[in-house]
């Protein structure tokens, strides 16, 4: 039973699609994944250098520990890439040298036809999808793209790596050109890979979620047949001789049932997802729902961001309102001071201090000032309210030098931060000029606003929001003049420079900032929402700050909730999709179990009822199919049984006939053997007969010569003598005649004897019994054996050939007795009873072992017996010789007589 | 002190850059204003007469233990015309000499005397004083260099005048100590223009700052020097006035050196950027016009300049740098065509592949 004897029908089509076809060797797969890793890593370390402004680029570079590290990795990867490329090229070279190279990646005219056909197919002009060889035109395009890309990238990359070496030979412009080429080609390669390769091996519905060919190294025969039909046909044709082995593996397994309970054994994890509807439905629904959710979340985040913007706007408005309020207070202070100097009696030059004092008192009352005073043009303080130690001369200019500028500008202004002239606390002063009659400034009237008095803080207090919020008035140098938090007064604001510029611009703004300088020791940086509004009347600004966490809490909460709800919603979506998939697939699972059971041959259990939907319909169809299958199975079984019975019968018959044939053959063989022996014996006998004839003739000739010839010669001589004696001698003639007569009688007796020897004419005359008796007496008596002949039954004449045969047999037997038996008595019996004739010759002689004579191979012996048997059998009779040493011998011959005694009278032989 | 407005993420870069520029502009204007305000001060009746009896031309000197002598005469005229002359009395600063005879001077040298006395400035000018604490001069002083500049070294003790707008004078002030740097600067394109009273060019403080003069040898100063130069050289209006390209920063940042510096700034400004910044090629104080034969970036000198970093650079090498030009048919045809080629090929390829994928999907959908 060799495989090759199985006929192979069609060499192009495999009889069975093999489950798996090897597509990539381990080495090819290793190369692929190494290339993938190196390529993506090169992109990840390379493109950030091209798109250096992108946030993700900065992130990548910082994560990898800086641009120098990135470049180092890029170069290490580049060297790896070069080694891989060289290996690939070397592999091809070696394959070419060994003449093993198969140009499967070469573009051929067929590829352009394929591409065109694919286009036609996609557009629906042709209906059969083109099939391809080992690699289709897209794979070839990708391969050559990568190959060309690799050459470009390696060349330009080396140029960029060693620019000074390159420029030893090439023009310098090559370097920036190489740079453009390097980045352009990289981008191109990435886009090709992302758009095409990822589509082909990941996203395409045909392979989603992953084409595992590059992991397992093999694809299904079905897919190979579909996509790489030409290669498939080629392999099939080449393996035509080897294929039956595959067919054999499938064919003898009689039930073509799927193994392992219906699950194909080949299925690494990639296949599981593709093959399991459940996972697929779950994934697709989850992706869909997650996409919607993400889109919703993103759209929801836009209003959140807008609300943050609005919050910031409102902050700015609040800052502006507060600034206006502060403006109002300052302006009021200025007006109070101005009003104080406009009294009718108010004159710095006169000696009467009363009006001035009262004016100051008025100004002090109902104002923000903690102290008011009037100075002369040099800044010497003339009057102070509340009063100071009069002995102390105070020059205002020493405290707020820039305030003296008011003298020139003649406009009220606000001084910077200074200390009180009364010593101690920090103040700011509002200074207004006092004009003389000629309109020139002759002095100043100033009011101090004590910063620790809380008057300014009152203005900003309402603007402090929430727990972390506070409001400040700061001057252009960043000094905090007032704050809703008392402790902050005179601190340096952490944004002094910025505040100065913003005050300069007179622009209200808002935003967030890091409170980074507050605590240099502590590294924690909290983000604040800051609103800023400058004052019109002073180089001050209102600053409202609040921790971002608190200020933007509603929006933040909303955003967090969007995420908090989003994540569970995605989970719910996944759960929901899982449940949907389950509800659909559970009945399918039940059906699959039932179908598996049927496939395994168990048709006894009915397919469960699964409702009235489509799956239920399928289940009913299954059930109907099962019933039909069962019926036909039972019919087949009954046929089988009948067939078996018939086969059993026929087998029995065959066995019987075989046995009979065998025994017949054995018999035949024995017969043949006997025949052969007899044939040989007969041949011998024939020779013997001929020899005996010759012998007999010689004997007759001798007898005739010795006896009859002598006698006739004696007669001739006697007659001659008588003739010569003449007439005278009648007496002697007579005497002589008498002698002659005696000689003639002797001769005649001799002739008689001779004739008797030749044929026992006895038989013809006296019959068989008398003949045998005569022969026995004459033959045996001379040997000293007493013989007796007995006749049983009624003696009758037998056909001549029977009588002759019996006589000859008897003669032989008697002769044997005389020759061999050394017997004293012999009994010859003739039995005419029982419709046949039986002759038996018994003696009481020495006897012999019959077997040693009749079955001996010595042809010299046993001829007598053989001759006797021969004669008997020619007449259809049997001869039996029974003898044993020392027990005498019996020869018994029985000859059937056809027609019985009726033929007695028909003996046509002449009787003598 | 970068200011971020993260609610509009994209704008944050712009705002950062703009606020930096605004800040600088604001500082300058503020300084200008307050200076002019001070100039308008009135004359002072002379309360210092008593002081001047001894200190105006009496020829007294103070001899320190170190042997140095300090003239006790004050240039009254100079003081009178100084910014303080109209406002401050002698005792406002020399407070400890209120009594007569004056307390003994207990310092060892003339320099120590100056260092002891200059602290009086901060009583009024505490803002400038505190800033100066962040300066490299203060650092030098703190590390024991007695000659490190203090207020009076730049502003003088008595003849303090406003330096607002006096760029040439500012430069000369710095030159008192940094002579060789000033000489180089004076030869430079900036210094030469400043000598012609061109106010568009930077003087010392425009780059180094005023009171908080930071060290110019730190890595972060080096990295940020690109932005420093760019603050003027990216100003289109200003540059067009002199026919200079305002594209230099962009072309620099798009190239290998600039990108590297950019990444250094992003990652660790304190790490010394080992690639060329503006000053490495153009020079620091001795910046010349690029077509000046003495310039380090004129063609003839460029190879030498490149060799400072690229030791084995050949005469071909400098042309690898496109000299702040965008590649064009005239300037760098090969680069230009390569760039155009990919500009054309990439969209074509993407469109083609996308179409292919779309067709494939369409066919699959139809077959379903």
Tab-separated table of C-alpha atoms in Angstrom, chain A residues 655-846:
chain	number	residue	atom	x	y	z
A	655	UNK	CA	-15.199	-21.281	2.862
A	656	UNK	CA	-17.091	-24.433	2.214
A	657	UNK	CA	-16.252	-24.514	-1.452
A	658	UNK	CA	-12.724	-23.709	-0.632
A	659	UNK	CA	-12.519	-26.649	1.760
A	660	UNK	CA	-14.043	-28.977	-0.776
A	661	UNK	CA	-11.749	-27.719	-3.417
A	662	UNK	CA	-8.861	-28.238	-1.161
A	663	UNK	CA	-9.845	-31.842	-0.386
A	664	UNK	CA	-10.571	-32.503	-4.072
A	665	UNK	CA	-7.228	-31.155	-4.923
A	666	UNK	CA	-5.604	-33.339	-2.350
A	667	UNK	CA	-7.482	-36.290	-3.713
A	668	UNK	CA	-6.565	-35.382	-7.199
A	669	UNK	CA	-2.991	-35.064	-6.211
A	670	UNK	CA	-3.059	-38.524	-4.671
A	671	UNK	CA	-4.766	-39.876	-7.737
A	672	UNK	CA	-2.321	-38.215	-9.947
A	673	UNK	CA	0.480	-39.641	-7.938
A	674	UNK	CA	-1.010	-43.112	-8.214
A	675	UNK	CA	-1.638	-42.653	-11.890
A	676	UNK	CA	1.903	-41.596	-12.369
A	677	UNK	CA	3.113	-44.642	-10.524
A	678	UNK	CA	0.833	-46.868	-12.482
A	679	UNK	CA	1.841	-45.286	-15.704
A	680	UNK	CA	5.429	-45.953	-14.852
A	681	UNK	CA	4.543	-49.494	-13.861
A	682	UNK	CA	2.630	-49.967	-17.054
A	683	UNK	CA	5.559	-48.794	-19.074
A	684	UNK	CA	7.723	-51.242	-17.239
A	685	UNK	CA	5.153	-53.916	-17.770
A	686	UNK	CA	5.115	-53.191	-21.457
A	687	UNK	CA	8.830	-53.573	-21.629
A	688	UNK	CA	8.502	-56.706	-19.601
A	689	UNK	CA	5.782	-58.018	-21.905
A	690	UNK	CA	7.944	-57.346	-24.949
A	691	UNK	CA	10.896	-58.938	-23.266
A	692	UNK	CA	8.730	-61.844	-22.271
A	693	UNK	CA	7.517	-62.194	-25.821
A	694	UNK	CA	11.076	-62.289	-27.114
A	695	UNK	CA	11.923	-64.705	-24.402
A	696	UNK	CA	8.983	-66.837	-25.391
A	697	UNK	CA	9.930	-66.725	-29.028
A	698	UNK	CA	13.454	-67.696	-28.246
A	699	UNK	CA	12.155	-70.518	-26.092
A	700	UNK	CA	9.779	-71.676	-28.866
A	701	UNK	CA	12.581	-71.442	-31.382
A	702	UNK	CA	14.841	-73.431	-29.074
A	703	UNK	CA	12.114	-75.965	-28.429
A	704	UNK	CA	11.397	-76.221	-32.139
A	705	UNK	CA	15.082	-76.558	-32.847
A	706	UNK	CA	15.924	-78.826	-29.966
A	707	UNK	CA	12.882	-81.049	-29.959
A	708	UNK	CA	10.815	-80.837	-33.125
A	709	UNK	CA	13.769	-80.117	-35.385
A	710	UNK	CA	15.747	-83.054	-33.933
A	711	UNK	CA	12.765	-85.335	-34.242
A	712	UNK	CA	12.093	-84.269	-37.830
A	713	UNK	CA	15.814	-84.689	-38.620
A	714	UNK	CA	15.732	-88.165	-37.070
A	715	UNK	CA	12.654	-88.844	-39.240
A	716	UNK	CA	14.405	-87.646	-42.294
A	717	UNK	CA	17.484	-89.787	-41.515
A	718	UNK	CA	15.308	-92.886	-40.674
A	719	UNK	CA	13.309	-92.446	-43.914
A	720	UNK	CA	16.491	-92.055	-45.873
A	721	UNK	CA	17.799	-95.264	-44.305
A	722	UNK	CA	14.557	-97.023	-45.130
A	723	UNK	CA	14.714	-95.821	-48.644
A	724	UNK	CA	18.244	-97.148	-49.017
A	725	UNK	CA	17.441	-100.560	-47.461
A	726	UNK	CA	15.530	-101.680	-50.464
A	727	UNK	CA	12.801	-104.229	-50.814
A	728	UNK	CA	14.622	-107.102	-49.449
A	729	UNK	CA	14.995	-105.808	-46.203
A	730	UNK	CA	11.321	-105.282	-45.501
A	731	UNK	CA	11.691	-106.392	-41.938
A	732	UNK	CA	14.261	-103.855	-41.112
A	733	UNK	CA	12.201	-101.336	-42.950
A	734	UNK	CA	9.280	-102.199	-40.906
A	735	UNK	CA	11.264	-102.089	-37.813
A	736	UNK	CA	12.647	-98.892	-38.844
A	737	UNK	CA	9.157	-97.506	-39.530
A	738	UNK	CA	8.140	-98.498	-36.039
A	739	UNK	CA	11.049	-96.550	-34.653
A	740	UNK	CA	10.208	-93.653	-36.829
A	741	UNK	CA	6.692	-93.718	-35.642
A	742	UNK	CA	7.836	-93.586	-32.076
A	743	UNK	CA	10.009	-90.604	-32.919
A	744	UNK	CA	7.100	-88.891	-34.669
A	745	UNK	CA	4.840	-89.491	-31.668
A	746	UNK	CA	7.436	-87.934	-29.416
A	747	UNK	CA	7.713	-85.015	-31.724
A	748	UNK	CA	3.996	-84.597	-31.864
A	749	UNK	CA	3.836	-84.627	-28.068
A	750	UNK	CA	6.474	-81.995	-27.977
A	751	UNK	CA	4.509	-79.886	-30.388
A	752	UNK	CA	1.421	-80.384	-28.250
A	753	UNK	CA	3.263	-79.409	-25.192
A	754	UNK	CA	4.496	-76.364	-26.969
A	755	UNK	CA	1.040	-75.449	-28.076
A	756	UNK	CA	-0.214	-75.928	-24.469
A	757	UNK	CA	2.357	-73.614	-23.208
A	758	UNK	CA	1.349	-71.030	-25.706
A	759	UNK	CA	-2.343	-71.194	-24.964
A	760	UNK	CA	-4.128	-73.255	-22.479
A	761	UNK	CA	-6.527	-74.684	-24.869
A	762	UNK	CA	-7.573	-76.461	-21.764
A	763	UNK	CA	-9.727	-73.492	-21.001
A	764	UNK	CA	-11.458	-73.737	-24.251
A	765	UNK	CA	-12.058	-77.391	-23.706
A	766	UNK	CA	-12.606	-77.965	-20.053
A	767	UNK	CA	-13.295	-74.521	-18.705
A	768	UNK	CA	-11.684	-72.414	-16.050
A	769	UNK	CA	-12.080	-74.743	-13.093
A	770	UNK	CA	-10.709	-77.770	-14.768
A	771	UNK	CA	-7.945	-75.719	-16.349
A	772	UNK	CA	-6.892	-74.311	-12.999
A	773	UNK	CA	-7.092	-77.713	-11.400
A	774	UNK	CA	-4.933	-79.198	-14.126
A	775	UNK	CA	-2.442	-76.393	-13.852
A	776	UNK	CA	-2.287	-76.559	-10.110
A	777	UNK	CA	-1.772	-80.289	-10.138
A	778	UNK	CA	0.835	-80.239	-12.818
A	779	UNK	CA	2.645	-77.210	-11.443
A	780	UNK	CA	2.407	-77.776	-7.728
A	781	UNK	CA	2.656	-81.489	-7.469
A	782	UNK	CA	6.013	-81.433	-9.157
A	783	UNK	CA	7.056	-78.997	-6.346
A	784	UNK	CA	5.689	-81.228	-3.635
A	785	UNK	CA	2.720	-78.996	-2.709
A	786	UNK	CA	-0.623	-80.536	-2.077
A	787	UNK	CA	-3.247	-78.574	-3.914
A	788	UNK	CA	-6.935	-78.534	-3.863
A	789	UNK	CA	-9.408	-76.611	-6.027
A	790	UNK	CA	-12.738	-75.692	-4.553
A	791	UNK	CA	-15.696	-74.235	-6.355
A	792	UNK	CA	-18.318	-72.320	-4.453
A	793	UNK	CA	-21.569	-71.466	-6.007
A	794	UNK	CA	-22.671	-72.691	-9.320
A	795	UNK	CA	-19.894	-73.056	-11.796
A	796	UNK	CA	-20.619	-71.327	-15.023
A	797	UNK	CA	-18.848	-70.208	-18.106
A	798	UNK	CA	-17.520	-66.713	-18.025
A	799	UNK	CA	-16.669	-64.404	-20.831
A	800	UNK	CA	-13.491	-65.504	-22.524
A	801	UNK	CA	-11.414	-62.479	-21.490
A	802	UNK	CA	-12.508	-62.970	-17.899
A	803	UNK	CA	-11.674	-66.634	-17.959
A	804	UNK	CA	-8.322	-65.937	-19.571
A	805	UNK	CA	-7.498	-63.229	-17.080
A	806	UNK	CA	-8.569	-65.313	-14.131
A	807	UNK	CA	-6.634	-68.245	-15.460
A	808	UNK	CA	-3.537	-66.183	-15.980
A	809	UNK	CA	-3.882	-64.644	-12.539
A	810	UNK	CA	-4.377	-68.083	-11.074
A	811	UNK	CA	-1.437	-69.368	-13.111
A	812	UNK	CA	0.742	-66.556	-11.809
A	813	UNK	CA	-0.417	-67.018	-8.254
A	814	UNK	CA	0.090	-70.744	-8.435
A	815	UNK	CA	3.409	-70.225	-10.025
A	816	UNK	CA	4.308	-67.838	-7.223
A	817	UNK	CA	3.340	-70.473	-4.706
A	818	UNK	CA	5.474	-72.937	-6.505
A	819	UNK	CA	8.375	-70.583	-6.818
A	820	UNK	CA	8.389	-68.585	-3.577
A	821	UNK	CA	5.996	-69.841	-0.947
A	822	UNK	CA	7.719	-72.982	0.238
A	823	UNK	CA	4.265	-74.121	1.140
A	824	UNK	CA	2.968	-77.572	1.777
A	825	UNK	CA	-0.694	-76.972	1.010
A	826	UNK	CA	-2.406	-74.661	-1.410
A	827	UNK	CA	-6.077	-73.960	-1.770
A	828	UNK	CA	-7.599	-72.525	-4.923
A	829	UNK	CA	-11.133	-71.296	-4.494
A	830	UNK	CA	-13.471	-70.058	-7.145
A	831	UNK	CA	-16.569	-68.322	-5.880
A	832	UNK	CA	-19.295	-67.573	-8.369
A	833	UNK	CA	-21.692	-66.125	-5.876
A	834	UNK	CA	-22.788	-62.541	-5.422
A	835	UNK	CA	-23.019	-61.676	-9.105
A	836	UNK	CA	-19.288	-61.761	-9.642
A	837	UNK	CA	-16.501	-64.221	-9.552
A	838	UNK	CA	-13.820	-64.372	-6.965
A	839	UNK	CA	-10.673	-66.367	-7.284
A	840	UNK	CA	-8.485	-66.853	-4.319
A	841	UNK	CA	-5.237	-68.721	-4.002
A	842	UNK	CA	-4.135	-69.502	-0.459
A	843	UNK	CA	-1.041	-71.169	0.795
A	844	UNK	CA	0.533	-71.838	4.127
A	845	UNK	CA	3.941	-70.855	3.058
A	846	UNK	CA	6.504	-68.356	4.263
